[in-house]
CSV table of C-alpha atoms and ligand atoms in Angstrom, one decimal:
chain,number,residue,atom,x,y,z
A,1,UNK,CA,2.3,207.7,-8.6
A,2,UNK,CA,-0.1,210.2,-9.4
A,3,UNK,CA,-3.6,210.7,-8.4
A,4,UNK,CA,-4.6,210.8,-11.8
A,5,UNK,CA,-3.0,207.2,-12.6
A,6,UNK,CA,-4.2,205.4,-9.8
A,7,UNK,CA,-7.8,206.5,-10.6
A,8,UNK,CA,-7.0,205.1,-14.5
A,9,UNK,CA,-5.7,202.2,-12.8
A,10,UNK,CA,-9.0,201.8,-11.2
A,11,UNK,CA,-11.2,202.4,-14.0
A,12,UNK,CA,-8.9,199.9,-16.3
A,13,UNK,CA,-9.7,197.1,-13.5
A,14,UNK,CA,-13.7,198.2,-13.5
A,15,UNK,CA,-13.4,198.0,-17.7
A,16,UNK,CA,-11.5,194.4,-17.3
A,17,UNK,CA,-14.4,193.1,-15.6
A,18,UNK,CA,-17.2,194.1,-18.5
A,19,UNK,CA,-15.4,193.1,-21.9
A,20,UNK,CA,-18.1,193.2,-23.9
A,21,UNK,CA,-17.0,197.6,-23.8
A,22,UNK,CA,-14.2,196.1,-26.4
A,23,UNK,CA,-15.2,195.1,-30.1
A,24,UNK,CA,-12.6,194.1,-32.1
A,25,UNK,CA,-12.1,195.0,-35.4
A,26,UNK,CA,-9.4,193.3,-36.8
A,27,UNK,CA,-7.0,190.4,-34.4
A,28,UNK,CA,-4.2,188.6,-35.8
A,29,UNK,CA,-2.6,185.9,-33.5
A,30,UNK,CA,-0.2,182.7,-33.8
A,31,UNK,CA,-2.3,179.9,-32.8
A,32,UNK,CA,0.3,176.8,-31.7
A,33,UNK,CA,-2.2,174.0,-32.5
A,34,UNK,CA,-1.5,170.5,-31.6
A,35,UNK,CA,0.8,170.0,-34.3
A,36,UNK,CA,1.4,172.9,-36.3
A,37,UNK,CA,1.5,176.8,-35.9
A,38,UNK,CA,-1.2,178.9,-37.6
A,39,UNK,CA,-1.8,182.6,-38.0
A,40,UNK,CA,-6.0,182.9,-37.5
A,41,UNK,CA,-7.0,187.3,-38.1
A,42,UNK,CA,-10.0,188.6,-37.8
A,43,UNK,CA,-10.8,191.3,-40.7
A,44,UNK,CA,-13.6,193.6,-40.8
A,45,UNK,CA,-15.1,191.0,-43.4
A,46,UNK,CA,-14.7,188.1,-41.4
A,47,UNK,CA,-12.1,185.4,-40.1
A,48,UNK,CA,-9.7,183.7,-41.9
A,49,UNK,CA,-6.8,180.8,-41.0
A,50,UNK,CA,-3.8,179.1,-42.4
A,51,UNK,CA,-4.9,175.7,-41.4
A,52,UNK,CA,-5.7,173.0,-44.1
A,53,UNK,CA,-9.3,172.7,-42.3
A,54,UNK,CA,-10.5,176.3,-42.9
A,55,UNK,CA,-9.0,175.9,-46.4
A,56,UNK,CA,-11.1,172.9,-46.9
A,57,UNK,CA,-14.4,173.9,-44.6
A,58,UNK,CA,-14.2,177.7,-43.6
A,59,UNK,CA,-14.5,177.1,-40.2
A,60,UNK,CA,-11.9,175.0,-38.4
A,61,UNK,CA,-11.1,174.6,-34.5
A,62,UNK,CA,-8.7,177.3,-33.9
A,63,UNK,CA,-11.3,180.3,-34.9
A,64,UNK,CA,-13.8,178.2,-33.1
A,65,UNK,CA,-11.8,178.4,-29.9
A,66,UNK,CA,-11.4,182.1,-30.7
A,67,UNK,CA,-14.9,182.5,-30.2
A,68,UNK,CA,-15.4,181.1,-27.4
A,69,UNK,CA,-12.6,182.7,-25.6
A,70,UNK,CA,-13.7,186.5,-27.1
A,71,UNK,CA,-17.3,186.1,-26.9
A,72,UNK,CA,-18.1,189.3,-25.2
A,73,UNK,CA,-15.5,191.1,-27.9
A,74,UNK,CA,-17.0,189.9,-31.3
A,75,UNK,CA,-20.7,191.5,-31.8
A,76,UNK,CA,-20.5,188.9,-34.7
A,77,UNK,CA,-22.5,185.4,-35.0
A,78,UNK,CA,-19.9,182.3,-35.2
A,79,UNK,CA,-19.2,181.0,-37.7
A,80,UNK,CA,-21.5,178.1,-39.7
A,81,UNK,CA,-20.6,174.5,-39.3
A,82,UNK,CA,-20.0,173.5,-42.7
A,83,UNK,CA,-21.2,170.1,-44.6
A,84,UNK,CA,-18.7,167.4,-44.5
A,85,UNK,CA,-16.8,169.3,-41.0
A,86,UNK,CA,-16.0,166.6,-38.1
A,87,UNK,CA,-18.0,168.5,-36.2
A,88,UNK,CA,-17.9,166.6,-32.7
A,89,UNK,CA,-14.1,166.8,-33.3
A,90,UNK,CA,-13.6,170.2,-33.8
A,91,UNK,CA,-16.5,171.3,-31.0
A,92,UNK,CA,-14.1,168.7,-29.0
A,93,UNK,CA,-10.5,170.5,-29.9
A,94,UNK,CA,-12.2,173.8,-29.9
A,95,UNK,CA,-13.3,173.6,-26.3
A,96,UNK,CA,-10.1,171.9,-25.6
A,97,UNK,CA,-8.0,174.8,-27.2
A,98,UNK,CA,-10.5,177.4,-25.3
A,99,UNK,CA,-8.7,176.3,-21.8
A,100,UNK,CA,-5.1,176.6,-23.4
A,101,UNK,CA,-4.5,179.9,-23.9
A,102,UNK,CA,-1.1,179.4,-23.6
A,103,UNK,CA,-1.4,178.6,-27.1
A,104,UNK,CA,-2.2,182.1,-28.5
A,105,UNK,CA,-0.3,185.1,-28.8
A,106,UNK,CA,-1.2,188.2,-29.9
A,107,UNK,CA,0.4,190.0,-33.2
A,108,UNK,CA,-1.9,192.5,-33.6
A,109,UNK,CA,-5.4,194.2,-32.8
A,110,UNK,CA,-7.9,197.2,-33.3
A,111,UNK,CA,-10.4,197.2,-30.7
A,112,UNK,CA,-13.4,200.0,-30.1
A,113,UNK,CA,-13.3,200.9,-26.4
A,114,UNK,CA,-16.7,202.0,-24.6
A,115,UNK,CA,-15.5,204.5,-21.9
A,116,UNK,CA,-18.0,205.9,-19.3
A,117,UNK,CA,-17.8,209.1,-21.1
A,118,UNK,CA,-16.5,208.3,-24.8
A,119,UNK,CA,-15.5,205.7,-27.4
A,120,UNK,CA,-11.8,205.1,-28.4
A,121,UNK,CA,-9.5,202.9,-30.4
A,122,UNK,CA,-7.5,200.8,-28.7
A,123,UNK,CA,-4.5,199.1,-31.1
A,124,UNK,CA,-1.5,196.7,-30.7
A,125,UNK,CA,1.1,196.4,-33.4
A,126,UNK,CA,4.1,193.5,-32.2
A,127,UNK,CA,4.3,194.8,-28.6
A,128,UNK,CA,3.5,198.3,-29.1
A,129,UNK,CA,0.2,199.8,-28.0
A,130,UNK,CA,-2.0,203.0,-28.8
A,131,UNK,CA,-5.2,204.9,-27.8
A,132,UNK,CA,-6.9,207.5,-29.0
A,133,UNK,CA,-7.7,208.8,-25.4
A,134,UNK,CA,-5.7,211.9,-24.7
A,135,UNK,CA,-4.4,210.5,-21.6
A,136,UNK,CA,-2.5,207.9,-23.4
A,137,UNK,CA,-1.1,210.3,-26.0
A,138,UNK,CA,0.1,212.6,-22.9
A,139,UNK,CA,1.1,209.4,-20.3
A,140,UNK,CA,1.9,206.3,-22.6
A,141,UNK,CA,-0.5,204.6,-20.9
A,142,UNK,CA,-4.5,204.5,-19.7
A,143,UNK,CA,-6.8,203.0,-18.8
A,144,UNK,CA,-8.7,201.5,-21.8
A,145,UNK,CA,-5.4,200.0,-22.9
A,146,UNK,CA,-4.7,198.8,-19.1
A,147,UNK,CA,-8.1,197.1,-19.5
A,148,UNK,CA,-7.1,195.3,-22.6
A,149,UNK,CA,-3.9,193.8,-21.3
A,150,UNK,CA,-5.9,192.8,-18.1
A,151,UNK,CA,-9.1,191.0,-20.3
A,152,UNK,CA,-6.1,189.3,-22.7
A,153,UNK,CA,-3.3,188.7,-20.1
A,154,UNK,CA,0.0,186.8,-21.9
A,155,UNK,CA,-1.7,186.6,-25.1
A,156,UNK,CA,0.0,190.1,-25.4
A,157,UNK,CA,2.9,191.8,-23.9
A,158,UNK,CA,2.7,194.0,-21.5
A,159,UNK,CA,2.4,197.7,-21.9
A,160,UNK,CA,5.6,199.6,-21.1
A,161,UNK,CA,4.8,202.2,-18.6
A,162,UNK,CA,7.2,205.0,-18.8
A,163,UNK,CA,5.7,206.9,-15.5
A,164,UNK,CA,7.0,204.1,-13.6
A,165,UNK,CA,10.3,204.7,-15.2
A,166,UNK,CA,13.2,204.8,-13.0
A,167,UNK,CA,15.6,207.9,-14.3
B,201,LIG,ZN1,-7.5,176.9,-38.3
């Protein structure tokens, strides 16, 4: 391993430990809610899920959970309770949900990334990462992408690291 990579390394554990650096822009996941699967995404104009409850309310338990677990990652206010919601139920579920992350998986993201020198765009497409850094585009991996797998652990799968490639 390079000197170059195990400096990246280090940055990408520094990075893991300040999340709020990330903002997402848009996030898609499969939520496996007690019953049912849902898909929950984030767009620039706000959250959305396939749930009958956010039908009904706009707001259900799964986004809830979301933003509790991404906190630092949102810059956005949550998301009203709305007149006729359970509330204590879904405050309940939601908090529940928050310590199951086994539950979520990752299909897709765009994140902002604040480096200690500049911004980039992190994205995750179904496995497959990029960066805008011009280490990634020259090493397939970095450390603002090695940050984001460390903040969301097995909610997305790992990055393939082709300098550790055995050929
Ligand atoms: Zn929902």
């Amino acid at each position: 391993m390079d000197a170059s990579m195990i400096n990246k390394i280090q940055k990408s554990k520094d990075y893991a430990r300040d999340p709020k650096r990330a903002t997402f822009h848009t996030l898609v996941l499969e939520f496996r809610g007690d019953n049912n699967s849902y898909t929950v995404a984030l767009a620039p104009d706000g959250w959305s899920c396939t749930c009958p409850g956010f039908q009904t309310y706009s707001i259900c338990p799964h986004i809830m959970s979301l933003e509790k677990i991404f906190q630092a990652m949102l810059k956005r206010d949550p998301l009203p309770y709305a007149p006729g919601q359970n509330i204590v139920s879904d405050v309940t579920k939601a908090k529940r949900y928050s310590e199951e992350l086994d539950r979520m998986k990752i299909i897709s993201f765009e994140a902002a990334f604040k480096g200690d020198n500049k911004d980039h765009t992190v994205t995750y497409n179904n496995g497959t990462w990029d960066s805008t850094s011009s280490y990634f585009k020259s090493h397939g991996i970095g450390a603002y992408t090695m940050a984001m797998e460390r903040i969301l652990g097995a909610m997305v799968d790992p990055i393939r690291q082709p300098a550790y490639k055995d050929d």
